[in-house]
PDB file of N, CA and C in Angstrom:
ATOM      1  N   UNK A  38      15.426  -0.020  13.105  1.00 94.00           N
ATOM      2  CA  UNK A  38      15.165  -0.113  14.530  1.00 94.00           C
ATOM      3  C   UNK A  38      14.209   1.023  14.898  1.00 94.00           C
ATOM      4  N   UNK A  39      13.158   0.676  15.600  1.00 95.00           N
ATOM      5  CA  UNK A  39      12.201   1.684  16.048  1.00 95.00           C
ATOM      6  C   UNK A  39      12.724   2.326  17.333  1.00 95.00           C
ATOM      7  N   UNK A  40      12.752   3.642  17.352  1.00 95.00           N
ATOM      8  CA  UNK A  40      13.286   4.389  18.491  1.00 95.00           C
ATOM      9  C   UNK A  40      12.192   4.926  19.400  1.00 95.00           C
ATOM     10  N   UNK A  41      10.940   4.740  19.006  1.00 94.00           N
ATOM     11  CA  UNK A  41       9.810   5.241  19.787  1.00 94.00           C
ATOM     12  C   UNK A  41       8.606   4.332  19.538  1.00 94.00           C
ATOM     13  N   UNK A  42       7.845   4.058  20.573  1.00 95.00           N
ATOM     14  CA  UNK A  42       6.632   3.246  20.440  1.00 95.00           C
ATOM     15  C   UNK A  42       5.462   4.135  20.031  1.00 95.00           C
ATOM     16  N   UNK A  43       4.671   3.656  19.071  1.00 93.00           N
ATOM     17  CA  UNK A  43       3.415   4.316  18.711  1.00 93.00           C
ATOM     18  C   UNK A  43       2.304   3.309  18.964  1.00 93.00           C
ATOM     19  N   UNK A  44       1.316   3.694  19.721  1.00 89.00           N
ATOM     20  CA  UNK A  44       0.193   2.804  20.019  1.00 89.00           C
ATOM     21  C   UNK A  44      -0.563   2.492  18.729  1.00 89.00           C
ATOM     22  N   UNK A  45      -1.323   1.398  18.736  1.00 82.00           N
ATOM     23  CA  UNK A  45      -1.998   0.894  17.550  1.00 82.00           C
ATOM     24  C   UNK A  45      -2.877   1.879  16.811  1.00 82.00           C
ATOM     25  N   UNK A  46      -3.470   2.828  17.519  1.00 86.00           N
ATOM     26  CA  UNK A  46      -4.368   3.787  16.868  1.00 86.00           C
ATOM     27  C   UNK A  46      -3.651   5.061  16.436  1.00 86.00           C
ATOM     28  N   UNK A  47      -2.318   5.106  16.540  1.00 89.00           N
ATOM     29  CA  UNK A  47      -1.551   6.313  16.225  1.00 89.00           C
ATOM     30  C   UNK A  47      -0.846   6.229  14.877  1.00 89.00           C
ATOM     31  N   UNK A  48      -1.078   5.135  14.108  1.00 89.00           N
ATOM     32  CA  UNK A  48      -0.462   4.990  12.791  1.00 89.00           C
ATOM     33  C   UNK A  48       1.021   4.680  12.889  1.00 89.00           C
ATOM     34  N   UNK A  49       1.745   4.948  11.780  1.00 92.00           N
ATOM     35  CA  UNK A  49       3.187   4.789  11.762  1.00 92.00           C
ATOM     36  C   UNK A  49       3.693   3.394  11.470  1.00 92.00           C
ATOM     37  N   UNK A  50       2.799   2.419  11.257  1.00 93.00           N
ATOM     38  CA  UNK A  50       3.249   1.052  10.982  1.00 93.00           C
ATOM     39  C   UNK A  50       3.943   0.978   9.626  1.00 93.00           C
ATOM     40  N   UNK A  51       4.827   0.020   9.485  1.00 94.00           N
ATOM     41  CA  UNK A  51       5.432  -0.296   8.193  1.00 94.00           C
ATOM     42  C   UNK A  51       4.561  -1.376   7.577  1.00 94.00           C
ATOM     43  N   UNK A  52       4.005  -1.096   6.397  1.00 93.00           N
ATOM     44  CA  UNK A  52       3.049  -1.980   5.734  1.00 93.00           C
ATOM     45  C   UNK A  52       3.630  -2.475   4.414  1.00 93.00           C
ATOM     46  N   UNK A  53       3.561  -3.787   4.186  1.00 94.00           N
ATOM     47  CA  UNK A  53       4.034  -4.374   2.939  1.00 94.00           C
ATOM     48  C   UNK A  53       2.859  -4.542   1.981  1.00 94.00           C
ATOM     49  N   UNK A  54       3.027  -4.054   0.763  1.00 90.00           N
ATOM     50  CA  UNK A  54       1.951  -4.048  -0.227  1.00 90.00           C
ATOM     51  C   UNK A  54       1.490  -5.452  -0.604  1.00 90.00           C
ATOM     52  N   UNK A  55       2.428  -6.376  -0.796  1.00 93.00           N
ATOM     53  CA  UNK A  55       2.094  -7.680  -1.363  1.00 93.00           C
ATOM     54  C   UNK A  55       2.189  -8.842  -0.384  1.00 93.00           C
ATOM     55  N   UNK A  56       2.602  -8.610   0.827  1.00 93.00           N
ATOM     56  CA  UNK A  56       2.706  -9.685   1.810  1.00 93.00           C
ATOM     57  C   UNK A  56       1.488  -9.635   2.717  1.00 93.00           C
ATOM     58  N   UNK A  57       0.863 -10.795   2.929  1.00 93.00           N
ATOM     59  CA  UNK A  57      -0.374 -10.859   3.711  1.00 93.00           C
ATOM     60  C   UNK A  57      -0.188 -11.769   4.917  1.00 93.00           C
ATOM     61  N   UNK A  58      -0.965 -11.501   5.985  1.00 90.00           N
ATOM     62  CA  UNK A  58      -0.958 -12.391   7.144  1.00 90.00           C
ATOM     63  C   UNK A  58      -1.932 -13.547   6.876  1.00 90.00           C
ATOM     64  N   UNK A  59      -2.091 -14.433   7.838  1.00 92.00           N
ATOM     65  CA  UNK A  59      -2.944 -15.613   7.664  1.00 92.00           C
ATOM     66  C   UNK A  59      -4.390 -15.254   7.349  1.00 92.00           C
ATOM     67  N   UNK A  60      -4.848 -14.084   7.796  1.00 94.00           N
ATOM     68  CA  UNK A  60      -6.218 -13.652   7.545  1.00 94.00           C
ATOM     69  C   UNK A  60      -6.387 -12.882   6.246  1.00 94.00           C
ATOM     70  N   UNK A  61      -5.306 -12.719   5.479  1.00 93.00           N
ATOM     71  CA  UNK A  61      -5.379 -12.003   4.212  1.00 93.00           C
ATOM     72  C   UNK A  61      -5.154 -10.506   4.313  1.00 93.00           C
ATOM     73  N   UNK A  62      -4.865 -10.007   5.520  1.00 92.00           N
ATOM     74  CA  UNK A  62      -4.604  -8.582   5.728  1.00 92.00           C
ATOM     75  C   UNK A  62      -3.144  -8.285   5.388  1.00 92.00           C
ATOM     76  N   UNK A  63      -2.892  -7.099   4.823  1.00 92.00           N
ATOM     77  CA  UNK A  63      -1.518  -6.718   4.517  1.00 92.00           C
ATOM     78  C   UNK A  63      -0.638  -6.833   5.750  1.00 92.00           C
ATOM     79  N   UNK A  64       0.534  -7.429   5.567  1.00 93.00           N
ATOM     80  CA  UNK A  64       1.473  -7.609   6.655  1.00 93.00           C
ATOM     81  C   UNK A  64       2.053  -6.258   7.060  1.00 93.00           C
ATOM     82  N   UNK A  65       2.068  -5.996   8.357  1.00 92.00           N
ATOM     83  CA  UNK A  65       2.596  -4.733   8.849  1.00 92.00           C
ATOM     84  C   UNK A  65       3.244  -4.902  10.204  1.00 92.00           C
ATOM     85  N   UNK A  66       4.065  -3.927  10.562  1.00 93.00           N
ATOM     86  CA  UNK A  66       4.712  -3.941  11.867  1.00 93.00           C
ATOM     87  C   UNK A  66       4.539  -2.571  12.509  1.00 93.00           C
ATOM     88  N   UNK A  67       3.953  -2.574  13.705  1.00 93.00           N
ATOM     89  CA  UNK A  67       3.741  -1.339  14.462  1.00 93.00           C
ATOM     90  C   UNK A  67       5.044  -0.960  15.169  1.00 93.00           C
ATOM     91  N   UNK A  68       5.374   0.324  15.201  1.00 95.00           N
ATOM     92  CA  UNK A  68       6.602   0.755  15.868  1.00 95.00           C
ATOM     93  C   UNK A  68       6.565   0.490  17.379  1.00 95.00           C
ATOM     94  N   UNK A  69       7.511  -0.295  17.856  1.00 96.00           N
ATOM     95  CA  UNK A  69       7.689  -0.559  19.279  1.00 96.00           C
ATOM     96  C   UNK A  69       9.164  -0.296  19.592  1.00 96.00           C
ATOM     97  N   UNK A  70       9.413   0.641  20.485  1.00 96.00           N
ATOM     98  CA  UNK A  70      10.782   1.044  20.806  1.00 96.00           C
ATOM     99  C   UNK A  70      11.664  -0.178  21.081  1.00 96.00           C
ATOM    100  N   UNK A  71      12.815  -0.218  20.415  1.00 96.00           N
ATOM    101  CA  UNK A  71      13.775  -1.294  20.602  1.00 96.00           C
ATOM    102  C   UNK A  71      13.578  -2.486  19.691  1.00 96.00           C
ATOM    103  N   UNK A  72      12.451  -2.548  18.969  1.00 96.00           N
ATOM    104  CA  UNK A  72      12.242  -3.661  18.044  1.00 96.00           C
ATOM    105  C   UNK A  72      12.857  -3.299  16.686  1.00 96.00           C
ATOM    106  N   UNK A  73      13.084  -4.316  15.892  1.00 95.00           N
ATOM    107  CA  UNK A  73      13.704  -4.087  14.586  1.00 95.00           C
ATOM    108  C   UNK A  73      12.952  -4.861  13.514  1.00 95.00           C
ATOM    109  N   UNK A  74      12.989  -4.350  12.318  1.00 93.00           N
ATOM    110  CA  UNK A  74      12.382  -5.001  11.162  1.00 93.00           C
ATOM    111  C   UNK A  74      13.510  -5.283  10.176  1.00 93.00           C
ATOM    112  N   UNK A  75      13.713  -6.543   9.870  1.00 93.00           N
ATOM    113  CA  UNK A  75      14.764  -6.944   8.940  1.00 93.00           C
ATOM    114  C   UNK A  75      14.123  -7.700   7.796  1.00 93.00           C
ATOM    115  N   UNK A  76      14.424  -7.275   6.564  1.00 91.00           N
ATOM    116  CA  UNK A  76      13.955  -8.008   5.395  1.00 91.00           C
ATOM    117  C   UNK A  76      14.959  -7.800   4.275  1.00 91.00           C
ATOM    118  N   UNK A  77      14.920  -8.705   3.320  1.00 90.00           N
ATOM    119  CA  UNK A  77      15.842  -8.670   2.199  1.00 90.00           C
ATOM    120  C   UNK A  77      15.058  -8.288   0.947  1.00 90.00           C
ATOM    121  N   UNK A  78      15.303  -7.092   0.390  1.00 87.00           N
ATOM    122  CA  UNK A  78      14.496  -6.604  -0.723  1.00 87.00           C
ATOM    123  C   UNK A  78      14.890  -7.161  -2.092  1.00 87.00           C
ATOM    124  N   UNK A  79      15.810  -8.130  -2.116  1.00 86.00           N
ATOM    125  CA  UNK A  79      16.214  -8.721  -3.391  1.00 86.00           C
ATOM    126  C   UNK A  79      16.552 -10.192  -3.176  1.00 86.00           C
ATOM    127  N   UNK A  80      16.508 -10.925  -4.265  1.00 89.00           N
ATOM    128  CA  UNK A  80      16.927 -12.318  -4.236  1.00 89.00           C
ATOM    129  C   UNK A  80      18.450 -12.383  -4.236  1.00 89.00           C
ATOM    130  N   UNK A  81      19.013 -13.554  -3.979  1.00 86.00           N
ATOM    131  CA  UNK A  81      20.472 -13.719  -3.886  1.00 86.00           C
ATOM    132  C   UNK A  81      21.191 -13.271  -5.157  1.00 86.00           C
ATOM    133  N   UNK A  82      20.517 -13.355  -6.312  1.00 86.00           N
ATOM    134  CA  UNK A  82      21.154 -12.946  -7.572  1.00 86.00           C
ATOM    135  C   UNK A  82      21.058 -11.440  -7.831  1.00 86.00           C
ATOM    136  N   UNK A  83      20.445 -10.696  -6.886  1.00 81.00           N
ATOM    137  CA  UNK A  83      20.332  -9.243  -7.026  1.00 81.00           C
ATOM    138  C   UNK A  83      19.038  -8.768  -7.643  1.00 81.00           C
ATOM    139  N   UNK A  84      18.212  -9.672  -8.125  1.00 86.00           N
ATOM    140  CA  UNK A  84      16.919  -9.289  -8.703  1.00 86.00           C
ATOM    141  C   UNK A  84      16.004  -8.786  -7.589  1.00 86.00           C
ATOM    142  N   UNK A  85      15.408  -7.584  -7.761  1.00 86.00           N
ATOM    143  CA  UNK A  85      14.518  -7.066  -6.720  1.00 86.00           C
ATOM    144  C   UNK A  85      13.345  -8.004  -6.439  1.00 86.00           C
ATOM    145  N   UNK A  86      12.963  -8.108  -5.192  1.00 91.00           N
ATOM    146  CA  UNK A  86      11.801  -8.895  -4.775  1.00 91.00           C
ATOM    147  C   UNK A  86      10.660  -7.917  -4.528  1.00 91.00           C
ATOM    148  N   UNK A  87       9.789  -7.771  -5.517  1.00 90.00           N
ATOM    149  CA  UNK A  87       8.705  -6.784  -5.446  1.00 90.00           C
ATOM    150  C   UNK A  87       7.774  -7.001  -4.257  1.00 90.00           C
ATOM    151  N   UNK A  88       7.757  -8.217  -3.698  1.00 92.00           N
ATOM    152  CA  UNK A  88       6.892  -8.485  -2.547  1.00 92.00           C
ATOM    153  C   UNK A  88       7.283  -7.639  -1.341  1.00 92.00           C
ATOM    154  N   UNK A  89       8.506  -7.128  -1.314  1.00 92.00           N
ATOM    155  CA  UNK A  89       8.969  -6.361  -0.157  1.00 92.00           C
ATOM    156  C   UNK A  89       8.702  -4.866  -0.291  1.00 92.00           C
ATOM    157  N   UNK A  90       8.006  -4.444  -1.361  1.00 91.00           N
ATOM    158  CA  UNK A  90       7.644  -3.034  -1.488  1.00 91.00           C
ATOM    159  C   UNK A  90       6.796  -2.654  -0.279  1.00 91.00           C
ATOM    160  N   UNK A  91       7.161  -1.587   0.383  1.00 92.00           N
ATOM    161  CA  UNK A  91       6.493  -1.223   1.637  1.00 92.00           C
ATOM    162  C   UNK A  91       6.342   0.290   1.741  1.00 92.00           C
ATOM    163  N   UNK A  92       5.539   0.690   2.720  1.00 90.00           N
ATOM    164  CA  UNK A  92       5.316   2.113   2.984  1.00 90.00           C
ATOM    165  C   UNK A  92       5.177   2.301   4.480  1.00 90.00           C
ATOM    166  N   UNK A  93       5.378   3.506   4.913  1.00 90.00           N
ATOM    167  CA  UNK A  93       5.111   3.860   6.301  1.00 90.00           C
ATOM    168  C   UNK A  93       3.751   4.522   6.378  1.00 90.00           C
ATOM    169  N   UNK A  94       2.889   4.017   7.253  1.00 90.00           N
ATOM    170  CA  UNK A  94       1.598   4.684   7.463  1.00 90.00           C
ATOM    171  C   UNK A  94       1.849   6.102   7.977  1.00 90.00           C
ATOM    172  N   UNK A  95       0.931   6.980   7.701  1.00 87.00           N
ATOM    173  CA  UNK A  95       1.001   8.314   8.290  1.00 87.00           C
ATOM    174  C   UNK A  95       0.884   8.155   9.799  1.00 87.00           C
ATOM    175  N   UNK A  96       1.774   8.796  10.518  1.00 90.00           N
ATOM    176  CA  UNK A  96       1.787   8.701  11.978  1.00 90.00           C
ATOM    177  C   UNK A  96       1.120   9.926  12.580  1.00 90.00           C
ATOM    178  N   UNK A  97       0.223   9.707  13.534  1.00 88.00           N
ATOM    179  CA  UNK A  97      -0.415  10.818  14.238  1.00 88.00           C
ATOM    180  C   UNK A  97       0.615  11.482  15.157  1.00 88.00           C
ATOM    181  N   UNK A  98       1.454  10.674  15.788  1.00 87.00           N
ATOM    182  CA  UNK A  98       2.538  11.175  16.638  1.00 87.00           C
ATOM    183  C   UNK A  98       3.846  11.106  15.860  1.00 87.00           C
ATOM    184  N   UNK A  99       4.901  11.578  16.475  1.00 90.00           N
ATOM    185  CA  UNK A  99       6.223  11.527  15.857  1.00 90.00           C
ATOM    186  C   UNK A  99       6.727  10.093  15.797  1.00 90.00           C
ATOM    187  N   UNK A 100       7.195   9.670  14.635  1.00 91.00           N
ATOM    188  CA  UNK A 100       7.763   8.332  14.444  1.00 91.00           C
ATOM    189  C   UNK A 100       9.271   8.488  14.304  1.00 91.00           C
ATOM    190  N   UNK A 101      10.013   7.711  15.059  1.00 93.00           N
ATOM    191  CA  UNK A 101      11.471   7.786  14.998  1.00 93.00           C
ATOM    192  C   UNK A 101      12.038   6.396  14.708  1.00 93.00           C
ATOM    193  N   UNK A 102      12.881   6.315  13.664  1.00 93.00           N
ATOM    194  CA  UNK A 102      13.508   5.054  13.290  1.00 93.00           C
ATOM    195  C   UNK A 102      14.976   5.298  12.958  1.00 93.00           C
ATOM    196  N   UNK A 103      15.745   4.231  13.013  1.00 93.00           N
ATOM    197  CA  UNK A 103      17.121   4.255  12.533  1.00 93.00           C
ATOM    198  C   UNK A 103      17.237   3.181  11.463  1.00 93.00           C
ATOM    199  N   UNK A 104      17.840   3.526  10.312  1.00 91.00           N
ATOM    200  CA  UNK A 104      17.953   2.565   9.214  1.00 91.00           C
ATOM    201  C   UNK A 104      19.411   2.309   8.885  1.00 91.00           C
ATOM    202  N   UNK A 105      19.684   1.079   8.488  1.00 88.00           N
ATOM    203  CA  UNK A 105      21.003   0.704   7.988  1.00 88.00           C
ATOM    204  C   UNK A 105      20.780  -0.082   6.694  1.00 88.00           C
ATOM    205  N   UNK A 106      21.423   0.354   5.645  1.00 85.00           N
ATOM    206  CA  UNK A 106      21.356  -0.358   4.370  1.00 85.00           C
ATOM    207  C   UNK A 106      22.713  -1.003   4.129  1.00 85.00           C
ATOM    208  N   UNK A 107      22.710  -2.286   3.824  1.00 85.00           N
ATOM    209  CA  UNK A 107      23.944  -3.018   3.540  1.00 85.00           C
ATOM    210  C   UNK A 107      23.820  -3.621   2.145  1.00 85.00           C
ATOM    211  N   UNK A 108      24.815  -3.373   1.313  1.00 81.00           N
ATOM    212  CA  UNK A 108      24.798  -3.882  -0.059  1.00 81.00           C
ATOM    213  C   UNK A 108      26.003  -4.791  -0.284  1.00 81.00           C
ATOM    214  N   UNK A 109      25.765  -5.933  -0.922  1.00 80.00           N
ATOM    215  CA  UNK A 109      26.845  -6.864  -1.260  1.00 80.00           C
ATOM    216  C   UNK A 109      27.675  -6.366  -2.427  1.00 80.00           C
ATOM    217  N   UNK A 110      27.029  -5.665  -3.318  1.00 78.00           N
ATOM    218  CA  UNK A 110      27.682  -5.197  -4.541  1.00 78.00           C
ATOM    219  C   UNK A 110      27.129  -3.826  -4.896  1.00 78.00           C
ATOM    220  N   UNK A 111      27.601  -3.272  -5.983  1.00 82.00           N
ATOM    221  CA  UNK A 111      27.132  -1.956  -6.426  1.00 82.00           C
ATOM    222  C   UNK A 111      25.603  -1.946  -6.475  1.00 82.00           C
ATOM    223  N   UNK A 112      25.006  -0.891  -5.931  1.00 76.00           N
ATOM    224  CA  UNK A 112      23.550  -0.786  -5.825  1.00 76.00           C
ATOM    225  C   UNK A 112      22.990   0.062  -6.948  1.00 76.00           C
ATOM    226  N   UNK A 113      21.987  -0.466  -7.636  1.00 74.00           N
ATOM    227  CA  UNK A 113      21.267   0.290  -8.664  1.00 74.00           C
ATOM    228  C   UNK A 113      19.802   0.343  -8.242  1.00 74.00           C
ATOM    229  N   UNK A 114      19.284   1.527  -7.892  1.00 72.00           N
ATOM    230  CA  UNK A 114      17.890   1.628  -7.443  1.00 72.00           C
ATOM    231  C   UNK A 114      16.922   1.068  -8.492  1.00 72.00           C
ATOM    232  N   UNK A 115      15.910   0.371  -8.009  1.00 71.00           N
ATOM    233  CA  UNK A 115      14.884  -0.178  -8.890  1.00 71.00           C
ATOM    234  C   UNK A 115      13.535  -0.057  -8.190  1.00 71.00           C
ATOM    235  N   UNK A 116      12.545   0.383  -8.928  1.00 72.00           N
ATOM    236  CA  UNK A 116      11.196   0.530  -8.394  1.00 72.00           C
ATOM    237  C   UNK A 116      10.250  -0.208  -9.331  1.00 72.00           C
ATOM    238  N   UNK A 117       9.321  -1.000  -8.781  1.00 73.00           N
ATOM    239  CA  UNK A 117       8.373  -1.711  -9.654  1.00 73.00           C
ATOM    240  C   UNK A 117       7.590  -0.733 -10.530  1.00 73.00           C
ATOM    241  N   UNK A 118       7.219  -1.152 -11.737  1.00 75.00           N
ATOM    242  CA  UNK A 118       6.449  -0.282 -12.637  1.00 75.00           C
ATOM    243  C   UNK A 118       5.205   0.263 -11.946  1.00 75.00           C
ATOM    244  N   UNK A 119       4.914   1.539 -12.197  1.00 75.00           N
ATOM    245  CA  UNK A 119       3.720   2.168 -11.644  1.00 75.00           C
ATOM    246  C   UNK A 119       3.893   2.693 -10.230  1.00 75.00           C
ATOM    247  N   UNK A 120       5.091   2.578  -9.665  1.00 77.00           N
ATOM    248  CA  UNK A 120       5.356   3.066  -8.310  1.00 77.00           C
ATOM    249  C   UNK A 120       6.425   4.146  -8.348  1.00 77.00           C
ATOM    250  N   UNK A 121       6.128   5.277  -7.737  1.00 77.00           N
ATOM    251  CA  UNK A 121       7.109   6.354  -7.630  1.00 77.00           C
ATOM    252  C   UNK A 121       6.634   7.316  -6.548  1.00 77.00           C
ATOM    253  N   UNK A 122       7.561   8.089  -6.038  1.00 74.00           N
ATOM    254  CA  UNK A 122       7.177   9.105  -5.057  1.00 74.00           C
ATOM    255  C   UNK A 122       6.231  10.120  -5.691  1.00 74.00           C
ATOM    256  N   UNK A 123       6.509  10.473  -6.935  1.00 78.00           N
ATOM    257  CA  UNK A 123       5.673  11.463  -7.620  1.00 78.00           C
ATOM    258  C   UNK A 123       4.230  10.980  -7.753  1.00 78.00           C
ATOM    259  N   UNK A 124       4.047   9.682  -7.991  1.00 78.00           N
ATOM    260  CA  UNK A 124       2.701   9.132  -8.164  1.00 78.00           C
ATOM    261  C   UNK A 124       1.906   9.161  -6.862  1.00 78.00           C
ATOM    262  N   UNK A 125       2.581   9.250  -5.728  1.00 78.00           N
ATOM    263  CA  UNK A 125       1.907   9.198  -4.429  1.00 78.00           C
ATOM    264  C   UNK A 125       1.569  10.575  -3.877  1.00 78.00           C
ATOM    265  N   UNK A 126       2.074  11.641  -4.482  1.00 82.00           N
ATOM    266  CA  UNK A 126       1.924  12.991  -3.917  1.00 82.00           C
ATOM    267  C   UNK A 126       0.467  13.357  -3.673  1.00 82.00           C
ATOM    268  N   UNK A 127      -0.412  13.147  -4.645  1.00 84.00           N
ATOM    269  CA  UNK A 127      -1.815  13.536  -4.485  1.00 84.00           C
ATOM    270  C   UNK A 127      -2.496  12.738  -3.370  1.00 84.00           C
ATOM    271  N   UNK A 128      -2.214  11.435  -3.283  1.00 82.00           N
ATOM    272  CA  UNK A 128      -2.803  10.603  -2.227  1.00 82.00           C
ATOM    273  C   UNK A 128      -2.341  11.046  -0.845  1.00 82.00           C
ATOM    274  N   UNK A 129      -1.059  11.373  -0.736  1.00 81.00           N
ATOM    275  CA  UNK A 129      -0.516  11.818   0.555  1.00 81.00           C
ATOM    276  C   UNK A 129      -1.148  13.150   0.954  1.00 81.00           C
ATOM    277  N   UNK A 130      -1.278  14.075   0.023  1.00 85.00           N
ATOM    278  CA  UNK A 130      -1.905  15.372   0.322  1.00 85.00           C
ATOM    279  C   UNK A 130      -3.352  15.181   0.771  1.00 85.00           C
ATOM    280  N   UNK A 131      -4.098  14.299   0.105  1.00 86.00           N
ATOM    281  CA  UNK A 131      -5.489  14.041   0.480  1.00 86.00           C
ATOM    282  C   UNK A 131      -5.570  13.466   1.890  1.00 86.00           C
ATOM    283  N   UNK A 132      -4.673  12.557   2.254  1.00 82.00           N
ATOM    284  CA  UNK A 132      -4.672  11.958   3.587  1.00 82.00           C
ATOM    285  C   UNK A 132      -4.300  13.005   4.636  1.00 82.00           C
ATOM    286  N   UNK A 133      -3.354  13.890   4.319  1.00 81.00           N
ATOM    287  CA  UNK A 133      -2.987  14.958   5.257  1.00 81.00           C
ATOM    288  C   UNK A 133      -4.180  15.869   5.538  1.00 81.00           C
ATOM    289  N   UNK A 134      -4.956  16.188   4.508  1.00 84.00           N
ATOM    290  CA  UNK A 134      -6.150  17.016   4.673  1.00 84.00           C
ATOM    291  C   UNK A 134      -7.172  16.276   5.524  1.00 84.00           C
ATOM    292  N   UNK A 135      -7.382  14.987   5.224  1.00 85.00           N
ATOM    293  CA  UNK A 135      -8.342  14.176   5.977  1.00 85.00           C
ATOM    294  C   UNK A 135      -7.982  14.124   7.461  1.00 85.00           C
ATOM    295  N   UNK A 136      -6.691  14.058   7.765  1.00 79.00           N
ATOM    296  CA  UNK A 136      -6.242  13.966   9.151  1.00 79.00           C
ATOM    297  C   UNK A 136      -6.071  15.334   9.822  1.00 79.00           C
ATOM    298  N   UNK A 137      -6.300  16.393   9.052  1.00 80.00           N
ATOM    299  CA  UNK A 137      -6.224  17.731   9.645  1.00 80.00           C
ATOM    300  C   UNK A 137      -4.829  18.334   9.679  1.00 80.00           C
ATOM    301  N   UNK A 138      -3.895  17.758   8.922  1.00 76.00           N
ATOM    302  CA  UNK A 138      -2.528  18.294   8.904  1.00 76.00           C
ATOM    303  C   UNK A 138      -2.390  19.500   8.000  1.00 76.00           C
ATOM    304  N   UNK A 139      -3.251  19.620   7.031  1.00 76.00           N
ATOM    305  CA  UNK A 139      -3.237  20.771   6.111  1.00 76.00           C
ATOM    306  C   UNK A 139      -4.659  21.055   5.652  1.00 76.00           C
ATOM    307  N   UNK A 140      -4.837  22.233   5.089  1.00 74.00           N
ATOM    308  CA  UNK A 140      -6.162  22.650   4.606  1.00 74.00           C
ATOM    309  C   UNK A 140      -6.213  22.658   3.118  1.00 74.00           C
TER     310      UNK A 140
END
């Protein structure tokens, strides 16, 4: 649930890597206070659905969300090959510099 609205030019959208809109653009949702984003990151048999891999855009303003995770059975974290927080560190640092957040 988004707790604060961010205007379109302020970043902060939730972007899905593999899901596209009708025009071929990555599917995303801009934070609008009171709206919610619901998706199922796995198939009914528990196999992860890699299409739901997503990221939060860097927000120019403060982004506030509330999350609830519900699991039917014991949860074992799974990340698609080639994806990790460690792999993103350099890209995130470069974007922070570009946006003036760090030198």
